[in-house]
Every structure is written in C-alpha cells, then in structure tokens.
Short mmCIF file of C-alpha atoms in Angstrom, two decimals:
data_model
loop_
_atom_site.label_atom_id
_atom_site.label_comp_id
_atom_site.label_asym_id
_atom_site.label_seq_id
_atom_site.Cartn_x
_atom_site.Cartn_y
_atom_site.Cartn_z
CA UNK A 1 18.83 -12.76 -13.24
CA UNK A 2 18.31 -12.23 -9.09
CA UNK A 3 20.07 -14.82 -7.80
CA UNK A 4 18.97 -14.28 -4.29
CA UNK A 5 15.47 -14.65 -4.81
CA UNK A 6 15.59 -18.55 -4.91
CA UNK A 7 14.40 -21.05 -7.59
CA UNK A 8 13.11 -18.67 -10.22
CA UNK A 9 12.20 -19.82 -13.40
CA UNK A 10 12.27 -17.94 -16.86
CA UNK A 11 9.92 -18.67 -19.61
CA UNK A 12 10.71 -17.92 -23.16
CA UNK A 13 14.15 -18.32 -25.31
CA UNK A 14 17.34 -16.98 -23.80
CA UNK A 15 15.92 -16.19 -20.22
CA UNK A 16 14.16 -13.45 -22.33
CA UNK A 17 10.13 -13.62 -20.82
CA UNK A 18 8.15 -14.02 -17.22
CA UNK A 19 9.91 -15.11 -14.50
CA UNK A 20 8.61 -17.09 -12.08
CA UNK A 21 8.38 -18.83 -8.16
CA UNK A 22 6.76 -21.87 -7.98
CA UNK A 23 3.33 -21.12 -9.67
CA UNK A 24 3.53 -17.19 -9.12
CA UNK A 25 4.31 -14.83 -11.98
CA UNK A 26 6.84 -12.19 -10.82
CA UNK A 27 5.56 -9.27 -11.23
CA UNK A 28 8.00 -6.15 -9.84
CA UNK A 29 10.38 -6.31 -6.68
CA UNK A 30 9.01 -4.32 -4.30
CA UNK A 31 11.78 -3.95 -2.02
CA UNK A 32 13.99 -5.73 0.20
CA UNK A 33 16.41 -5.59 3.18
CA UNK A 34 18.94 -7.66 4.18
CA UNK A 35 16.15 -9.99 6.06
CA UNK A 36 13.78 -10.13 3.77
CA UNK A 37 12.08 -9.32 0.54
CA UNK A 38 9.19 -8.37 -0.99
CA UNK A 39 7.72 -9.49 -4.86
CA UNK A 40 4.31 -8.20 -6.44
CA UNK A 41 2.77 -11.50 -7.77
CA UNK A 42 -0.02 -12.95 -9.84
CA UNK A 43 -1.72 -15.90 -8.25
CA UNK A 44 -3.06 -17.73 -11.33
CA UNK A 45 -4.87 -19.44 -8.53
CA UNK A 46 -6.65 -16.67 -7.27
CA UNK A 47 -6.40 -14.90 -10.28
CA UNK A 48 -5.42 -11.88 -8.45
CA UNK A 49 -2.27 -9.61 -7.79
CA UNK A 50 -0.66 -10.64 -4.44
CA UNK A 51 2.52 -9.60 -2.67
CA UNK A 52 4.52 -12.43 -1.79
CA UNK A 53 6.97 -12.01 0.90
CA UNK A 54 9.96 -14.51 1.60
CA UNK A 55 13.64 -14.45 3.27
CA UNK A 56 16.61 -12.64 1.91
CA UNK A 57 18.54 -15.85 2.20
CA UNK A 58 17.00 -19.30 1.76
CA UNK A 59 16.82 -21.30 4.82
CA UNK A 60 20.12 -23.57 5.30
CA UNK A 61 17.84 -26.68 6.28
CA UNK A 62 14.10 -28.33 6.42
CA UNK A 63 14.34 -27.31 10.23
CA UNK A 64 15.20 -23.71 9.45
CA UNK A 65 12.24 -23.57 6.70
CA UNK A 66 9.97 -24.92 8.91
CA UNK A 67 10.73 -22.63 12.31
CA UNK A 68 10.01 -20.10 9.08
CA UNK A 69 6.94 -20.70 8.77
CA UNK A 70 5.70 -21.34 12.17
CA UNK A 71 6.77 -18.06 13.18
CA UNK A 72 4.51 -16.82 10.28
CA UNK A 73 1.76 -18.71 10.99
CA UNK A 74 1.85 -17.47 14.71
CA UNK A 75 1.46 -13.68 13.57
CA UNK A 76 -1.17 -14.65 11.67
CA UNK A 77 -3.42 -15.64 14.35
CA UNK A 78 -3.48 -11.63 15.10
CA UNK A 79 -6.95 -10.14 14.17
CA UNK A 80 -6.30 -6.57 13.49
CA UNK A 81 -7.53 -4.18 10.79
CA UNK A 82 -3.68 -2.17 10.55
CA UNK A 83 -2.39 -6.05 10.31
CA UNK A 84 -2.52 -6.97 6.82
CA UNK A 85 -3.99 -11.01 6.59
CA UNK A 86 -1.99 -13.81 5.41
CA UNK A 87 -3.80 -15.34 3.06
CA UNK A 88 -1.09 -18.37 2.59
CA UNK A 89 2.13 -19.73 4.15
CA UNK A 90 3.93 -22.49 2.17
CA UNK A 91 7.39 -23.30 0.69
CA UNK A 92 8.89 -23.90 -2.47
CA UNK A 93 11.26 -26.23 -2.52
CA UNK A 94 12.72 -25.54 1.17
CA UNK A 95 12.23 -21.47 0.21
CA UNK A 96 9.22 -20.46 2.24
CA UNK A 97 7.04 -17.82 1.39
CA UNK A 98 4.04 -15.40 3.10
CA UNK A 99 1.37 -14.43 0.76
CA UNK A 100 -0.76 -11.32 1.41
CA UNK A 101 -3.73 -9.65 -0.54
CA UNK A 102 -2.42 -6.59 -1.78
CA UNK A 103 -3.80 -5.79 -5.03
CA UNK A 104 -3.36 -2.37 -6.73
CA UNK A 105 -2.22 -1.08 -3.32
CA UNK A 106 0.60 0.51 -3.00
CA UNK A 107 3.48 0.76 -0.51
CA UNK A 108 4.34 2.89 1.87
CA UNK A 109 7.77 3.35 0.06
CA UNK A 110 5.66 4.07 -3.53
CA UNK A 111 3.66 6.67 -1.77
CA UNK A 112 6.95 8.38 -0.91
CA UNK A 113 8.39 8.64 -4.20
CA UNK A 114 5.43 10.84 -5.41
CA UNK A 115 4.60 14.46 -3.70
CA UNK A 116 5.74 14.21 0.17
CA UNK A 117 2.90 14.04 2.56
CA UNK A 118 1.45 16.74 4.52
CA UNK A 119 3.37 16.24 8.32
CA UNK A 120 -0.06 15.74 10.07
CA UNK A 121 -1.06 12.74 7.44
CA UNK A 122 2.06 10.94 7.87
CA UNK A 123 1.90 11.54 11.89
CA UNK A 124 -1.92 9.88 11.34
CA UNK A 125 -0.66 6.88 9.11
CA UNK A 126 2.41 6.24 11.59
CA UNK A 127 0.01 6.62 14.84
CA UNK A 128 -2.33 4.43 12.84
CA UNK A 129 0.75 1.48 12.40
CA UNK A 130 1.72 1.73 15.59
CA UNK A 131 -1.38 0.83 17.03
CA UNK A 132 -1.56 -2.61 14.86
CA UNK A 133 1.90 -2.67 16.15
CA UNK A 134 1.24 -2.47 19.51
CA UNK A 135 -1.59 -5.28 19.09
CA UNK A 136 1.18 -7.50 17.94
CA UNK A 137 3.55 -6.62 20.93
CA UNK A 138 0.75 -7.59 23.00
CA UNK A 139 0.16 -11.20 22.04
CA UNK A 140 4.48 -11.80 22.21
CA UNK A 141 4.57 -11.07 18.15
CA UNK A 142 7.41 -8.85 16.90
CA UNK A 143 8.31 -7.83 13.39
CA UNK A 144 12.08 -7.95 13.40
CA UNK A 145 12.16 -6.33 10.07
CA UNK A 146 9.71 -3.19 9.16
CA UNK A 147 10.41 -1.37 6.12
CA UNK A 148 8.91 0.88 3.88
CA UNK A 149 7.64 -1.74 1.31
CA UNK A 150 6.07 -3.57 4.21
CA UNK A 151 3.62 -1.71 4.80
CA UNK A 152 0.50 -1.50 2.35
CA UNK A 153 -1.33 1.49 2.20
CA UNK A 154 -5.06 1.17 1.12
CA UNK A 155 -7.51 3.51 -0.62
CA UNK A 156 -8.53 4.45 2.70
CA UNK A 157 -5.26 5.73 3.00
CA UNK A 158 -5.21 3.79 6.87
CA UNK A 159 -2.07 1.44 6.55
CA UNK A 160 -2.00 -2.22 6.59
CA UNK A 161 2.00 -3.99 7.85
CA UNK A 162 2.56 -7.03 6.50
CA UNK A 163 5.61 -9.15 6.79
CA UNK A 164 5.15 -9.47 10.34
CA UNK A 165 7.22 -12.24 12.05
CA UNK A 166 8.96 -12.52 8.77
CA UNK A 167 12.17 -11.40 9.91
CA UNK A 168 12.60 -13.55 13.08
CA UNK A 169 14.27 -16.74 11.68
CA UNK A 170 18.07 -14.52 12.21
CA UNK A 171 17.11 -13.90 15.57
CA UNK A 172 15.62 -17.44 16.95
CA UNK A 173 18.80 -18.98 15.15
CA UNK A 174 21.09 -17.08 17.48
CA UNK A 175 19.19 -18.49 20.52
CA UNK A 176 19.24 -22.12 19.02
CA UNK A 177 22.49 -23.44 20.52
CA UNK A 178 21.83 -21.58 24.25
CA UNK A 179 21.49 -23.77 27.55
CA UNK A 180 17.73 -24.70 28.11
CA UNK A 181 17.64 -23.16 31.35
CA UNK A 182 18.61 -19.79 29.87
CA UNK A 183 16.21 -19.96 26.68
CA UNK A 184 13.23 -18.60 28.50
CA UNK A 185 14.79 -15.88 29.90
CA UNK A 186 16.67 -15.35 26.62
CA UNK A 187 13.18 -15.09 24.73
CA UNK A 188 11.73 -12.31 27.13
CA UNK A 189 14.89 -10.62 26.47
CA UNK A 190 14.79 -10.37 22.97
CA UNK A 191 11.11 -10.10 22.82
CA UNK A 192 11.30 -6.70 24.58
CA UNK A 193 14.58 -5.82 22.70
CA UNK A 194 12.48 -6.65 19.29
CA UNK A 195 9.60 -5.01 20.20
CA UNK A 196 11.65 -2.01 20.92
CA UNK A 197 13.40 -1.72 17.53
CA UNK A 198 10.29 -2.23 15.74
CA UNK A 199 9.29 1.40 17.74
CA UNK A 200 12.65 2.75 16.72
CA UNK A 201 11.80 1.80 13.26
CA UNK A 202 8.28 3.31 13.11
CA UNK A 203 10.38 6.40 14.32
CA UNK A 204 12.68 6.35 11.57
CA UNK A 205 9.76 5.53 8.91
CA UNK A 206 7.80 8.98 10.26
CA UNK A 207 11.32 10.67 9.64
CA UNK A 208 12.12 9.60 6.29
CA UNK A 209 8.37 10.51 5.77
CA UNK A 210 9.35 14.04 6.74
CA UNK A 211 12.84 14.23 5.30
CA UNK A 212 11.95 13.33 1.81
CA UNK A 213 14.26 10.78 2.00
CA UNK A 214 15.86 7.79 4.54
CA UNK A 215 17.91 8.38 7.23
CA UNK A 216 21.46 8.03 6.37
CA UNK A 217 21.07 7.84 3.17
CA UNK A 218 20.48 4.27 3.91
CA UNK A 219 16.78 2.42 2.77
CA UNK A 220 17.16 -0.28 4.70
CA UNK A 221 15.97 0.35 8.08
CA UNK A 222 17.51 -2.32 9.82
CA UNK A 223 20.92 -1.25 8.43
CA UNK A 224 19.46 2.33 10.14
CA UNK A 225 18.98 0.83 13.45
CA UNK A 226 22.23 -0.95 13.58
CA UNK A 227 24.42 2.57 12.50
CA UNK A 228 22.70 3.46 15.81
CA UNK A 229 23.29 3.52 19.44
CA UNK A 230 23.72 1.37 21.39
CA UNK A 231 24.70 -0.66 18.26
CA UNK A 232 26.45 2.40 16.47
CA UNK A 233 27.71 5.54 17.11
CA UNK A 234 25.71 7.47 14.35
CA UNK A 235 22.74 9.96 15.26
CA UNK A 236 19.46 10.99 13.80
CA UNK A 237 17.77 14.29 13.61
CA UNK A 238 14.79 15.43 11.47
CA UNK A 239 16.56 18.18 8.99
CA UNK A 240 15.12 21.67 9.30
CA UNK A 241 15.30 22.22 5.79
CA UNK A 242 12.79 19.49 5.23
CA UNK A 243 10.62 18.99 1.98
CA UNK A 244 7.60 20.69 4.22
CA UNK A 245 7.58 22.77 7.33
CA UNK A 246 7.21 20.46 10.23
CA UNK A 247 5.54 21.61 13.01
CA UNK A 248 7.57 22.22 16.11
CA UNK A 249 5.48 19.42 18.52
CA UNK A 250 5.68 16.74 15.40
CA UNK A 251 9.35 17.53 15.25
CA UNK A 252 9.93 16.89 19.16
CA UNK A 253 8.59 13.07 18.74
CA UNK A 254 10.25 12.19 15.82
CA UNK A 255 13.56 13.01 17.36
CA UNK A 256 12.81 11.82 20.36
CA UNK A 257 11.94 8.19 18.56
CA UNK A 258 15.06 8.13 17.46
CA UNK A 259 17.17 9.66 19.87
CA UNK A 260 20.90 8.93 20.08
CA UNK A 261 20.40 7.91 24.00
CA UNK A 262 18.28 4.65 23.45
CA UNK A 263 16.79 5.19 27.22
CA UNK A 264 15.00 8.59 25.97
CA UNK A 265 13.22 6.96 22.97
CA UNK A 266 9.75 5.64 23.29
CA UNK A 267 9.85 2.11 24.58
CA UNK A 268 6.50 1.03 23.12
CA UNK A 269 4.66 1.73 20.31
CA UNK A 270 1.28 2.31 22.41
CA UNK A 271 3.68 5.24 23.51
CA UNK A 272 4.46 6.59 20.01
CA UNK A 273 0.91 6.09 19.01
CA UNK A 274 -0.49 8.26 21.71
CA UNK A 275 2.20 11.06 21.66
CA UNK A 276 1.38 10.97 17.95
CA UNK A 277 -2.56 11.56 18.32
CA UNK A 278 -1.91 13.99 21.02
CA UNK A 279 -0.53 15.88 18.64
CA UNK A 280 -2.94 15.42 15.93
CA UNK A 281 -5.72 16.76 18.66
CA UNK A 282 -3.65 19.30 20.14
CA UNK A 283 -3.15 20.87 17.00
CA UNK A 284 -6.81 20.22 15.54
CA UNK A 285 -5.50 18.51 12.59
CA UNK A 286 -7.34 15.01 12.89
CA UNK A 287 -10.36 16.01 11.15
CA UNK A 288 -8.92 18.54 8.88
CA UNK A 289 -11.48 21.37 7.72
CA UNK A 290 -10.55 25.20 8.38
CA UNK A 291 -8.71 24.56 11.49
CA UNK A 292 -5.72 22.51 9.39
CA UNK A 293 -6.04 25.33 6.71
CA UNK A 294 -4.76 27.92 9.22
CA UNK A 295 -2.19 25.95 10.68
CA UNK A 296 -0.79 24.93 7.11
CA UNK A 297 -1.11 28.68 6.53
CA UNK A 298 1.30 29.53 9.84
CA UNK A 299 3.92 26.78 9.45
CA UNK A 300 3.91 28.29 5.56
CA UNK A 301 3.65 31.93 5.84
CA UNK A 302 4.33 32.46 9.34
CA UNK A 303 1.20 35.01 9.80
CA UNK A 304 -2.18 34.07 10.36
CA UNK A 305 -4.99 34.93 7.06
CA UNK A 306 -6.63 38.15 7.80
CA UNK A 307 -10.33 37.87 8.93
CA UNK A 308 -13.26 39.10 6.58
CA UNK A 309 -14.17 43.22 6.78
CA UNK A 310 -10.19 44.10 7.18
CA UNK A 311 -10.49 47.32 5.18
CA UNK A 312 -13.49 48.47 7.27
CA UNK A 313 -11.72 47.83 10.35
CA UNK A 314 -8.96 50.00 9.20
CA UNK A 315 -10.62 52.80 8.12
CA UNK A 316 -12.52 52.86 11.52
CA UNK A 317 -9.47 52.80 12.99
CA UNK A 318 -7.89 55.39 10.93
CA UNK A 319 -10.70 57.72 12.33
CA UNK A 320 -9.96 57.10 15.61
CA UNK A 321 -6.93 58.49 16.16
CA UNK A 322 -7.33 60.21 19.15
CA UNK A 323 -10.06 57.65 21.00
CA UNK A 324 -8.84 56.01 24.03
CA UNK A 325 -6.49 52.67 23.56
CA UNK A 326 -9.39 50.46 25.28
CA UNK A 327 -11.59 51.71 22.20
CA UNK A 328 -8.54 51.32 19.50
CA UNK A 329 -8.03 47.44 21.28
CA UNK A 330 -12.27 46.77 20.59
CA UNK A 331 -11.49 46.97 17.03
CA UNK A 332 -7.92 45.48 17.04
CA UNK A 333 -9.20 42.39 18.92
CA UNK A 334 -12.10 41.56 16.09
CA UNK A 335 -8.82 39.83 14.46
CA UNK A 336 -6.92 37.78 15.64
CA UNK A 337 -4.16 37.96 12.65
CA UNK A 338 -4.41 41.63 13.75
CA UNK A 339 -3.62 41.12 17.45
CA UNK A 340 -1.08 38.39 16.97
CA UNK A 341 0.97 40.57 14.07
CA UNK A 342 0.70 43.19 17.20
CA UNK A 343 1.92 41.49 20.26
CA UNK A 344 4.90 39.51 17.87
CA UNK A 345 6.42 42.23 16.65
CA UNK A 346 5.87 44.61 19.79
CA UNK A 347 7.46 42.11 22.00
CA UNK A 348 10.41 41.14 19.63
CA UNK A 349 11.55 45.10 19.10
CA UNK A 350 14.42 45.74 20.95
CA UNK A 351 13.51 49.34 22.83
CA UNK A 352 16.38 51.52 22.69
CA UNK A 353 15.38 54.33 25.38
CA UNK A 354 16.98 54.59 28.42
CA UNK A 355 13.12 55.50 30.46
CA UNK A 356 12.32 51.45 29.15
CA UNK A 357 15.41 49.99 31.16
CA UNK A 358 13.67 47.23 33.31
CA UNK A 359 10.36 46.85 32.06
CA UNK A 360 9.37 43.30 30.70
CA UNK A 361 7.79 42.30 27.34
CA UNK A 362 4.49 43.83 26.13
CA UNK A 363 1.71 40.97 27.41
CA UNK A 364 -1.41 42.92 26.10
CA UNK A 365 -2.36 44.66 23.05
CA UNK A 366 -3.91 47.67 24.75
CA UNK A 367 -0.05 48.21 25.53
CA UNK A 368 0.81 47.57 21.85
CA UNK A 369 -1.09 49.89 20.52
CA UNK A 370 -0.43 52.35 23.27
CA UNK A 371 3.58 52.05 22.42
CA UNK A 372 3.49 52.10 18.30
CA UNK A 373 0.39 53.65 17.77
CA UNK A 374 -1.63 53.17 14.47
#
C-alpha cells in the first residue's frame, strides 16, 4: 500500500482490488518527486482517463490546503496551448488535488523509456515548453517543480506542462512567518529565483533527453538542481558518448543551461527557447525533409552522401590527367561530398617537406588537387 499518497481506499477482500482517491480509480503512478506526484485516473464522472496531480505530503492544516489550491487556481487562469488546462481543483479530505485531461497521452518520461529521440526533436519539444514556460513567467506564475512526468506529450508530438504552480506550497510556507514589510520584496525574490530554476530544469530535461538517462543518476529534478551550484557543488555536462551524436551547437546550450557557474546559464526561458530555435534554423532541421537527412548523415558517418553521376565524374576525371587544375576543380566542384572529402583531408595532412615550412592550410580545392593529384 502507498502510504504517501493520502486517503486511498482498496476495494475487494484483503486490500486485494482497485484502489482508490475520493471517487477516482487509480490507475498507474506516473511519477513523483519529493514535491509532488502524479496518478493516471479514471473519472467515473467524466468517464474518461485523467491525470490527477496532488502534493507529496498532505497539507499540515485547512490553511495550508487551501493556499494549495489557490496557487493552482491562479496558474490556471493562463491561456496557453504548451499549458496543459485544469479541468478541476478540489480536495479530499484536506488532500488537494489538480485534475488535467490527459487521456492516452503519454509523458515526457514514457517517451524516454522507448527509442531516444532524434537531438533536433527533443531541442523542438524543449524550445516548444519553454515558450508555455515563459508565458507563465510572464503573468508572475512559476512551476517550482517540473519533471519528466509533468509534462504531457500529445499526438502532435508539441508538449503540454501540467502541474504548474503545484509545487509552490514549500516555498510560500517558508515566507509565511517573514515581517510584512519584507514579504513583497521577498516574493519578487523568489519569483525570479523560481522562475530561474524552472529554466535550469528545462536544461536538465533536454539533457537527460540526450543522455539516455537523468543527470546524476538522479530522476528527480529538483533533487538535480539542489546537487547543484550555488546549492551544491556537483556539475553537469552532456556525455560525449551519448545514445545519439549530438550536434556540436545543440551541445553548447545544453551545457550552458546547466552550467556549474549559475551566472552563465540562461536566466529566462524566452532565452532558452530562442537559442534553441536558432539552432533548429541554423541547422535547417525545423522542417525536416533532405536537409535533416544530410545532417543526420554527417553527425553519423562523418562524410557527406555522394551526389548522383559519381562514376561519370570519375571517369572524366580519370581522362584528364594532364588538363589544367582549374579544369580538374570544374568537375571536382559538381560535388560537394567531393570537395569537402578534399579540402578535410588536404588541410589535416601534416606536410613533411622542408620547401612547405611556413605556408598555411590549403583554403581552395584548385590547391588540393594541385598538391595530391587524382
């Protein structure tokens, strides 16, 4: 029996059958941190399959229940497609609960346990969480606790967070017994400090993402945040031997959201959204097609595919022989896998004669071809 899940009740002889909270059928833990949790329901109700989200620990008091749920219902007043609805906020007993649509969707920490996802698709679904994130940061909402398992990820595959203000009762209780002329000033204070470790822990979701697995070897990412500085003295950075080849750009925002030097992280999540679709449009990955075929191809294979009417080109160039180096480049310059393979391995030979002393690397491929000939 889970104890800390508050007043569950078990149908059938010997505790053997359904469990229950309140009028919800327990379905399947989802996941939960040391702030909150997270049950798959059905609402006889609705008649539906909801995800019912409550605190770790049940409130110590009515008044505690209560701030609860305002906090909830606050979030919920946010209108935003990557913010998942509430669909109810009540209490059972003096346990209160969030109630979300949800479905047959899964999380984002279900997704994860199947075949990793490409680095440019979990650098879209991140970007795309961080902007409903940075709607919330705008209207004074924080999540205080995101985690893998809240955050919903529909057919779509665009992500929905739910949860949100869920986690805020542990931090509002630590403010209760300051002075009243410091609470305002306390509030904008841990506002932006909130604000800023929901960033870090969009950071350390995109790295997990990337690692095939959680940072530290720890799933709970506010257990994550507090293992590092300024809280800790642990640091974070992505693997190289990660379950897929992550490209060099991706890799530079993911450790710089969760850099060991708090002041070099991203300090909002408009920020991590837009170095994220930089990257996506830098690298031509946002709308897929041949362009993200080529650059799965590099960060694979390390060479580029070979363009169509290869074997003609080399058996013109195998007759040319003696032509010029401008008329050898014409042909070497119809593809580009051709020039690249070129210039790379041109300019990474270490030249050995004395008569080379001095000179710099190899910049054109008119020179390449002029130094290792055919």
């Amino acid at each position: 029996m889970i104890t800390d899940a508050g007043p569950i009740a078990t149908d059938g002889a010997g505790g053997r059958g359904h469990r229950h909270f309140g009028r919800f059928g327990l379905l399947a833990l989802e996941g939960k941190s040391r702030r909150t949790m997270a049950w798959r329901v059905h609402d006889p109700r609705r008649g539906a399959v909801m995800l019912l989200v409550l605190p770790r620990e049940r409130p110590p008091d009515a008044d505690r229940c209560r701030a609860w749920q305002d906090a909830v219902r606050r979030a919920a007043r946010l209108d935003h497609p990557r913010l998942a609805p509430v669909v109810e906020v009540d209490r059972v007993g003096t346990w209160p609960y969030a109630l979300y649509a949800a479905g047959t969707m899964p999380t984002w920490a279900q997704r994860l346990r199947g075949e990793a996802p490409v680095p440019a698709e979990a650098a879209r679904m991140v970007a795309a969480a961080a902007e409903g994130l940075a709607c919330a940061h705008d209207g004074g909402i924080a999540h205080h606790d995101l985690q893998a398992h809240l955050v919903l990820v529909g057919d779509d595959d665009e992500p929905r967070i739910v949860g949100l203000g869920t986690g805020a009762a542990a931090d509002g209780a630590a403010r209760a017994t300051a002075p009243l002329t410091h609470v305002e000033a306390l509030q904008l204070q841990a506002q932006r400090a909130a604000a800023e470790a929901d960033v870090l822990a969009l950071g350390l979701l995109l790295h997990g993402a990337l690692a095939g697995g959680p940072a530290l070897d720890e799933p709970d990412i506010g257990l994550q945040i507090d293992r590092l500085p300024p809280h800790g003295r642990e640091g974070v950075r992505l693997p190289w031997r990660a379950s897929r080849p992550v490209p060099e750009a991706l890799r530079a925002i993911v450790n710089r959201a969760t850099d060991r030097q708090p002041r070099q992280r991203y300090r909002s999540a408009r920020g991590l959204q837009r170095a994220l679709e930089g990257f996506l449009q830098a690298d031509g990955i946002t709308g897929g097609g041949p362009i993200a075929v080529v650059l799965e191809r590099m960060h694979a294979a390390g060479v580029l595919p070979a363009a169509p009417g290869a074997a003609e080109r080399v058996a013109r160039l195998a007759a040319m022989d003696r032509e010029r180096a401008h008329d050898l480049a014409d042909i070497v310059l119809q593809d580009l896998a051709l020039s690249f393979e070129l210039l790379r391995w041109v300019n990474s030979a270490k030249l050995r004669d004395l008569h080379m002393a001095g000179h710099g690397p190899v910049l054109t491929v008119r020179r390449a071809i002029a130094l290792i000939g055919l």
